[in-house]
Short mmCIF file of C-alpha atoms in Angstrom, two decimals:
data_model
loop_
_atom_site.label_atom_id
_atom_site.label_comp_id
_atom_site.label_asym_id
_atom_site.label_seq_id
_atom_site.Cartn_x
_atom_site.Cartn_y
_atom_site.Cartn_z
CA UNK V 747 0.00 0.00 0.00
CA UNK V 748 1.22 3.49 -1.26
CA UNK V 749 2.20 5.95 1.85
CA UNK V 750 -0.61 8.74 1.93
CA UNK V 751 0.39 12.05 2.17
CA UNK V 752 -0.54 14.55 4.79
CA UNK V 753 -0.24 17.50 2.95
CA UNK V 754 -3.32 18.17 -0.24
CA UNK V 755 -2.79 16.39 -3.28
CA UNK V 756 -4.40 16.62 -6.91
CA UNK V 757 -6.91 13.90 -6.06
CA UNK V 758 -7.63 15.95 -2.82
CA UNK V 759 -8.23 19.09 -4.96
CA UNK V 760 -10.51 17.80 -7.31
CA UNK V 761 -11.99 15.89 -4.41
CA UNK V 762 -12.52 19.09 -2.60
CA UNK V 763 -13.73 21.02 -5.91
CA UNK V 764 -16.54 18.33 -5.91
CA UNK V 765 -17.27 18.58 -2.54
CA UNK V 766 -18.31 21.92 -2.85
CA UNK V 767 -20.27 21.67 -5.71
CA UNK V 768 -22.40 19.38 -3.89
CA UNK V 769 -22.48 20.85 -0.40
CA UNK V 770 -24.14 23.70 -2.55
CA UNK V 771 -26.60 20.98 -4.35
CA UNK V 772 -27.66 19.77 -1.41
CA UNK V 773 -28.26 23.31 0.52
CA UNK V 774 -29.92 24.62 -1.92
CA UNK V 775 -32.27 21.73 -2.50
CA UNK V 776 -32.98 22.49 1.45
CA UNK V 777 -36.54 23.26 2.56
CA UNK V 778 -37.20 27.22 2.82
CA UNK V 779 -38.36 28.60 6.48
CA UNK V 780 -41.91 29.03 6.67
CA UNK V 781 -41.15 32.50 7.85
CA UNK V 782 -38.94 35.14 8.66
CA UNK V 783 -36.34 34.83 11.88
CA UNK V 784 -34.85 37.57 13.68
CA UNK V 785 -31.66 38.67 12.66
CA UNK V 786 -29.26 37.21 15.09
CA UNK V 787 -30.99 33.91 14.15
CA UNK V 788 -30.18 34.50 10.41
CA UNK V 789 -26.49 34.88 11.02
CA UNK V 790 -26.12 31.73 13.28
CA UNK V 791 -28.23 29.72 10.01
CA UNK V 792 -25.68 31.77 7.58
CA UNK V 793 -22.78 30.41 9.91
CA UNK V 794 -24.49 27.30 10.00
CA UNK V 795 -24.90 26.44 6.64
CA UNK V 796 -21.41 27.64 5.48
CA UNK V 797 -19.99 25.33 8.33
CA UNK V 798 -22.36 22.14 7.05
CA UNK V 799 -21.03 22.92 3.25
CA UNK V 800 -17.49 22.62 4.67
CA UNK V 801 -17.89 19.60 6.14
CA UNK V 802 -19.75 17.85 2.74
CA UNK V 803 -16.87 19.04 0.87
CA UNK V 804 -14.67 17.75 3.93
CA UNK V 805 -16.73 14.12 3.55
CA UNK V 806 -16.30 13.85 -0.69
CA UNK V 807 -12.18 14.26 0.21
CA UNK V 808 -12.50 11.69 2.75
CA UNK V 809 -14.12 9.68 0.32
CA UNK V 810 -11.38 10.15 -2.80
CA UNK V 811 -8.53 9.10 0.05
CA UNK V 812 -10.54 5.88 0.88
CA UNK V 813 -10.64 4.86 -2.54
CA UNK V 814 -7.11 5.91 -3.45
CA UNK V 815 -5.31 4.63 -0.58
CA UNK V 816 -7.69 1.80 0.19
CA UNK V 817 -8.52 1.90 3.42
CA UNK V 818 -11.78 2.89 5.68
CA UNK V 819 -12.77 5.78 6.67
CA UNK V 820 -10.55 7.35 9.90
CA UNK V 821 -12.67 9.11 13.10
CA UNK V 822 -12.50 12.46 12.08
CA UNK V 823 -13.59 11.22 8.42
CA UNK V 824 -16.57 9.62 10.43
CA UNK V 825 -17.86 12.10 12.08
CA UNK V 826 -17.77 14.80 8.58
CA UNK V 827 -19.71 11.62 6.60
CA UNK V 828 -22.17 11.16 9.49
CA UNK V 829 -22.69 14.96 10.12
CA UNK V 830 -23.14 15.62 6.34
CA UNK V 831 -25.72 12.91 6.19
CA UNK V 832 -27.81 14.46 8.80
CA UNK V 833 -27.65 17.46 6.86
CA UNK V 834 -28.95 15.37 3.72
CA UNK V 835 -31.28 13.79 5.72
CA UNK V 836 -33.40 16.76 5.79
CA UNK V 837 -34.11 17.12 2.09
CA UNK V 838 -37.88 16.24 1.17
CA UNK V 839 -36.74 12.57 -0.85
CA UNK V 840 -36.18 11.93 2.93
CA UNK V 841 -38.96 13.11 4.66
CA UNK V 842 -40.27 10.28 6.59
CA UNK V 843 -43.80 11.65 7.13
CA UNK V 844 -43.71 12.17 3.32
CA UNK V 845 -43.24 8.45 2.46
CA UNK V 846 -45.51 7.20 5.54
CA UNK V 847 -48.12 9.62 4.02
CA UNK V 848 -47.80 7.53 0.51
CA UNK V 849 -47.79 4.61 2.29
CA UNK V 850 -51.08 5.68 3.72
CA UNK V 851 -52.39 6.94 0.36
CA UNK V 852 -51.73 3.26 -1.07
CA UNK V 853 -53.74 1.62 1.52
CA UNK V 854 -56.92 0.13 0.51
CA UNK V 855 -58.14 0.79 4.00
CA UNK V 856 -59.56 4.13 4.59
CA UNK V 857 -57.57 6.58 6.12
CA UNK V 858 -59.96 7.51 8.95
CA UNK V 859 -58.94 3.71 9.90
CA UNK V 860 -54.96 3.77 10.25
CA UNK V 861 -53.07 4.41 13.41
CA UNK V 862 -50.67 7.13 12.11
CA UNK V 863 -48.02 6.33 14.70
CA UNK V 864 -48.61 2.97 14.15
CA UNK V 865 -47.22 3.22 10.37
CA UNK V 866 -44.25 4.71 11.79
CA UNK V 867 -43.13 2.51 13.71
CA UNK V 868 -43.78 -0.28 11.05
CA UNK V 869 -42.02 1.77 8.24
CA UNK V 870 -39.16 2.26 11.08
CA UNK V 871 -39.40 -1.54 11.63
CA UNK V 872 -38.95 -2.47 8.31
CA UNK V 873 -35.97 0.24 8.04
CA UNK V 874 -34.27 -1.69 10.64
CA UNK V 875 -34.35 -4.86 8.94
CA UNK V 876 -33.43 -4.07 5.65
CA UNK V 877 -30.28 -2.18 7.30
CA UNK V 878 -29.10 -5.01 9.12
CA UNK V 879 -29.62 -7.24 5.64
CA UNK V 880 -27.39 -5.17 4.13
CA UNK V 881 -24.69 -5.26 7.36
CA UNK V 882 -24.91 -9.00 6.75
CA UNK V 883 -24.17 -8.72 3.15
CA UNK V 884 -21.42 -6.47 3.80
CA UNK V 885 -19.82 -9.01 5.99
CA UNK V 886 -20.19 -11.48 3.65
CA UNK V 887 -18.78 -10.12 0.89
CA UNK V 888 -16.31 -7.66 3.20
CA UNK V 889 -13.05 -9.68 1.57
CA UNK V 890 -13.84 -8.74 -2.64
CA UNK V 891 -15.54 -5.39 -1.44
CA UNK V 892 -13.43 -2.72 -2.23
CA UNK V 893 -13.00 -0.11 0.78
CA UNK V 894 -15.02 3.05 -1.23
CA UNK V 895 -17.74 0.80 -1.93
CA UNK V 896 -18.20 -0.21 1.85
CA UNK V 897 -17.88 2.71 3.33
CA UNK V 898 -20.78 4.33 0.58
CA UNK V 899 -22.79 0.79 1.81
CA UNK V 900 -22.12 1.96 5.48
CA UNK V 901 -23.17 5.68 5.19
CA UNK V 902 -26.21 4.29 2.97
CA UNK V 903 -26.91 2.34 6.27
CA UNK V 904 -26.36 5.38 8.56
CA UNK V 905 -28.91 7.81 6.29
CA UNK V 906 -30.84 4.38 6.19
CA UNK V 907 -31.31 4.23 10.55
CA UNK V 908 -31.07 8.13 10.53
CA UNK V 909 -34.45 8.52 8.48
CA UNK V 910 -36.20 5.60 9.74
CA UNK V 911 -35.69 3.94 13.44
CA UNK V 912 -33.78 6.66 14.84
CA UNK V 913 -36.43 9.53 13.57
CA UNK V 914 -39.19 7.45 14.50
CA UNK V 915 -37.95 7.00 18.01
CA UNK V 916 -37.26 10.80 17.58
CA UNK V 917 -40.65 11.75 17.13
CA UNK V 918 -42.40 9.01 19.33
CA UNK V 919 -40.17 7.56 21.89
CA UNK V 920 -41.48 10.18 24.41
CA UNK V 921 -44.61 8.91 24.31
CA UNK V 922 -43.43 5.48 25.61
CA UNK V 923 -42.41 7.21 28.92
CA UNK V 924 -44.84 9.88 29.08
CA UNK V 925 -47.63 9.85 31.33
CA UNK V 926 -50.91 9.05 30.09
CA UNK V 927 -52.93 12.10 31.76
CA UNK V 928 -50.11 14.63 30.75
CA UNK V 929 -47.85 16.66 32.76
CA UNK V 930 -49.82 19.44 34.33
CA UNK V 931 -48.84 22.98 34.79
CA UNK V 932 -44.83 23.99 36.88
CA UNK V 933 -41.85 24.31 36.14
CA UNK V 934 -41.08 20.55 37.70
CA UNK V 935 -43.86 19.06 34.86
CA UNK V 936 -41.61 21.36 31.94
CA UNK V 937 -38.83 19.53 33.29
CA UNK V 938 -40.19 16.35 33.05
CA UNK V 939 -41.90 16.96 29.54
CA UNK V 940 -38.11 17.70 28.46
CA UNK V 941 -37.12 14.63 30.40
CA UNK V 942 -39.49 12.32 28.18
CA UNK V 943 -37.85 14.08 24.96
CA UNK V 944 -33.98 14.13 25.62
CA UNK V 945 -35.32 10.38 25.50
CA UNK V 946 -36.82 9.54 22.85
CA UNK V 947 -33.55 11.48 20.69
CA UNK V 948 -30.87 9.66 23.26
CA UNK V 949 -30.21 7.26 20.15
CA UNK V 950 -30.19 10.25 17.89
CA UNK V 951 -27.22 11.28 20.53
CA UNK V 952 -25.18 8.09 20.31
CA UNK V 953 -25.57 8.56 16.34
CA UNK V 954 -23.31 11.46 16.78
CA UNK V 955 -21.97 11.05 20.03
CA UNK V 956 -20.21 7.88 19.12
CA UNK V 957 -17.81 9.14 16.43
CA UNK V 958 -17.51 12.55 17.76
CA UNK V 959 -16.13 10.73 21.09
CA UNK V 960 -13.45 8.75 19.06
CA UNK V 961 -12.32 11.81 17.38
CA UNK V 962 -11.01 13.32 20.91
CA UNK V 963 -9.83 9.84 21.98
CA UNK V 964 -8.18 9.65 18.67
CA UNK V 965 -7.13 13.16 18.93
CA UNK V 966 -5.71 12.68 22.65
CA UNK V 967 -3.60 10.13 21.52
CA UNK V 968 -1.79 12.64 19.01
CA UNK V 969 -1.49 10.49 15.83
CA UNK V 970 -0.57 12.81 13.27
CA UNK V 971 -3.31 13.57 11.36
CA UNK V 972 -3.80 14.95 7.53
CA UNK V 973 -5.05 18.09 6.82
CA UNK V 974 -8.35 16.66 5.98
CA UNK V 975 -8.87 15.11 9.38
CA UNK V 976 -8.21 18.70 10.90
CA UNK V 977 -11.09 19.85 8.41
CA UNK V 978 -13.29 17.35 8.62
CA UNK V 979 -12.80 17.29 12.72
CA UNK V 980 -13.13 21.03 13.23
CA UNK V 981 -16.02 21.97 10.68
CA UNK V 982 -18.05 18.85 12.20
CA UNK V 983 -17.90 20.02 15.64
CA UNK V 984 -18.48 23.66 14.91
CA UNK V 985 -21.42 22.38 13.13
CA UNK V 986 -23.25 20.38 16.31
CA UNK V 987 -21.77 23.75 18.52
CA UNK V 988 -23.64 25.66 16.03
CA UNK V 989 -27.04 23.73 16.50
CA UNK V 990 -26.81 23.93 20.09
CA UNK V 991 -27.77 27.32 19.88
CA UNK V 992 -31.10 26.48 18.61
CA UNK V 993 -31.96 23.93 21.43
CA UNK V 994 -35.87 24.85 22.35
CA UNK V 995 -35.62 26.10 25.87
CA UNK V 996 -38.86 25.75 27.66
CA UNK V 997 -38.17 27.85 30.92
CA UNK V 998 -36.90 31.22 29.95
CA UNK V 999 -37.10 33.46 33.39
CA UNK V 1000 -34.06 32.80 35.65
CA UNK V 1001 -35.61 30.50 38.24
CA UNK V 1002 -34.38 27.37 39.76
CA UNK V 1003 -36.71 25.58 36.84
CA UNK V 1004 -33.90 27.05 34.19
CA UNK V 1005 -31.38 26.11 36.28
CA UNK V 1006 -32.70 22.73 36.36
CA UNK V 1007 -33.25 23.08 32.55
CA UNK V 1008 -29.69 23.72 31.82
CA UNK V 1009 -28.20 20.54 34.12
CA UNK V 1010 -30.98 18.26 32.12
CA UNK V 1011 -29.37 18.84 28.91
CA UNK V 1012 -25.84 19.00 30.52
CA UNK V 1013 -26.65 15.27 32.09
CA UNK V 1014 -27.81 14.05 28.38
CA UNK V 1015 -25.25 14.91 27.30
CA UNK V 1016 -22.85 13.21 29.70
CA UNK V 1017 -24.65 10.35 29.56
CA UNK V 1018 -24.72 9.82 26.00
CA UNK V 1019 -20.92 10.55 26.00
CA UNK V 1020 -20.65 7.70 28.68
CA UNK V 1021 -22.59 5.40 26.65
CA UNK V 1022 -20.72 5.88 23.15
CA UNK V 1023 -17.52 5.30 25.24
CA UNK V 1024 -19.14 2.10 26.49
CA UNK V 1025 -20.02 1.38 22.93
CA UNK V 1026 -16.28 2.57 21.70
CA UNK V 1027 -14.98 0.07 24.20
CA UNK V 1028 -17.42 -2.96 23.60
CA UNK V 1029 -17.88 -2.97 19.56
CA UNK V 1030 -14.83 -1.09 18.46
CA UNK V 1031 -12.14 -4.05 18.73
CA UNK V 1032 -14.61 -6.43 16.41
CA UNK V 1033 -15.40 -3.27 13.81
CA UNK V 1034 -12.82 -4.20 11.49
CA UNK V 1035 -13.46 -8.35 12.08
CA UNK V 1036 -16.90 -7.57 10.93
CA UNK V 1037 -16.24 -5.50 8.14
CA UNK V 1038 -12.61 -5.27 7.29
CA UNK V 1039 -10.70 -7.43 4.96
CA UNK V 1040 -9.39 -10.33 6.94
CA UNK V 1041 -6.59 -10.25 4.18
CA UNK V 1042 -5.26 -6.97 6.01
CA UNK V 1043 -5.79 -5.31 2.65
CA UNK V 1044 -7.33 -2.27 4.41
CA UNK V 1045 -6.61 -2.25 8.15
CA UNK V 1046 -5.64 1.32 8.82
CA UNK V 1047 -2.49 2.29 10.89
CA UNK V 1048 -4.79 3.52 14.33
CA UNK V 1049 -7.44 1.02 15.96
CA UNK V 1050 -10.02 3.44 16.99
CA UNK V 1051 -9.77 5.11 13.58
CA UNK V 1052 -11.23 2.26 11.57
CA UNK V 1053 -13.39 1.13 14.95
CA UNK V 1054 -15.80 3.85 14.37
#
């Protein structure tokens, strides 16, 4: 296997040039706001956006050094293909409620007669299978797959979960802890209302959380990284710091209520750190025995890098 370069090369430029040409395809294929935010709001979406085109460009260069030096995809490479698949995730061809709504319109049975929800979760159920069909065929076939081709198998898996189980549970999974007579008025019920939905998007969490966590184990462990890794790395997390700021507060007088607010979130987000560690610790080692080529064809040179 050829030494890769840290430095940009050719196939990094016209990697890069492509990148950008579809980071602007895909934002600009982006729903419009229904209305008009304040100012302050349309900066942070400017800033946004700009930092969610970086980091598609910084995924199509991660994908042109997979295929040229034949390896998987490292952490910080990860974390840019995972982040710019959320961001694709939110174009209409992926609209779940879109496709459950066809579904529905399909149905011989009257619509007056179908449980909604229930559709969901049966469209999200079927999601889940055909994902882990194609995880199985992967594996199978893991030793004449070539390493581009996985990894576009694996992020079709990722958008795959992202649209369907993980938005499902996204949208619903509060109800499974909610109480059935609702929450009642106080600060204590808000809390507890925002208890029920840091829930039902905890798996939502570990999507991210899980790379994003192997990046600053990766990053601790000061492997000298390319100066796509830097990219990718730095856009990604200025894009989820970025989307932070539009977190739906519920309490917005200074009470103990927000100050209970504030540690909620703070916990989640702890925990869910906690848990992709687990996860880091528990599935990383048999990543590459799953998926990689037993030949040693494409091992890459850092173990957490091709765990993730």
């Amino acid at each position: 296997m050829k030494q890769e370069p840290v430095s940009m090369t050719l196939v990094d430029l016209v990697a890069l040039v492509a990148g950008v040409a579809a980071g602007f395809a895909v934002l600009k294929a982006l729903p419009e706001l229904p209305f008009i935010p304040p100012g302050w709001v349309l900066l942070v979406l400017a800033v946004s956006n700009f930092l969610q085109w970086a980091t598609i460009a910084c995924a199509v260069v991660a994908l042109g050094r997979v295929a040229s030096y034949r390896r998987m995809p490292r952490s910080a490479e990860w974390l840019a293909i995972v982040v710019s698949l959320f961001t694709v995730s939110r174009l209409q061809v992926f609209n779940f409620d879109l496709w459950v709504n066809v579904l529905l319109t399909m149905s011989p049975v009257g619509l007056d007669r179908i449980d909604f929800d229930g559709w969901r979760w049966l469209v999200a159920t079927f999601a889940s299978l055909l994902a882990l069909v194609m995880l199985g065929l992967l594996r199978l076939a893991r030793n004449v797959t070539p390493t581009w081709l996985k990894t576009l198998v694996l992020a079709w898996v990722y958008l795959l979960c992202l649209t369907g189980p993980l938005a499902v549970f996204g949208f619903l999974g509060d109800d499974l802890v909610s109480p059935s007579d609702g929450f009642g008025p106080g600060d204590l019920a808000i809390l507890h209302r925002q208890l029920c939905i840091l829930f039902g998007f905890f798996p939502i969490g570990l999507f991210f959380g899980v790379p994003a966590l192997a990046v600053l184990i990766e990053r601790m462990r000061r492997r000298h990284w390319s100066w796509s890794e830097w990219a990718a790395a730095s856009s990604s997390i200025l894009v989820g710091l970025t989307s932070m700021l539009f977190y739906r507060w519920e309490i917005n007088r200074f009470s103990l209520g927000w100050i209970g607010e504030r540690f909620l979130v703070l916990g989640w987000v702890i925990v869910v750190a906690l848990v992709s560690r687990l996860i880091l610790i528990r599935v990383g080692p048999a990543w590459n025995v799953w998926f990689g080529d037993i030949s040693g064809q494409d091992r890459s040179t850092d173990s957490v890098s091709s765990n993730v």
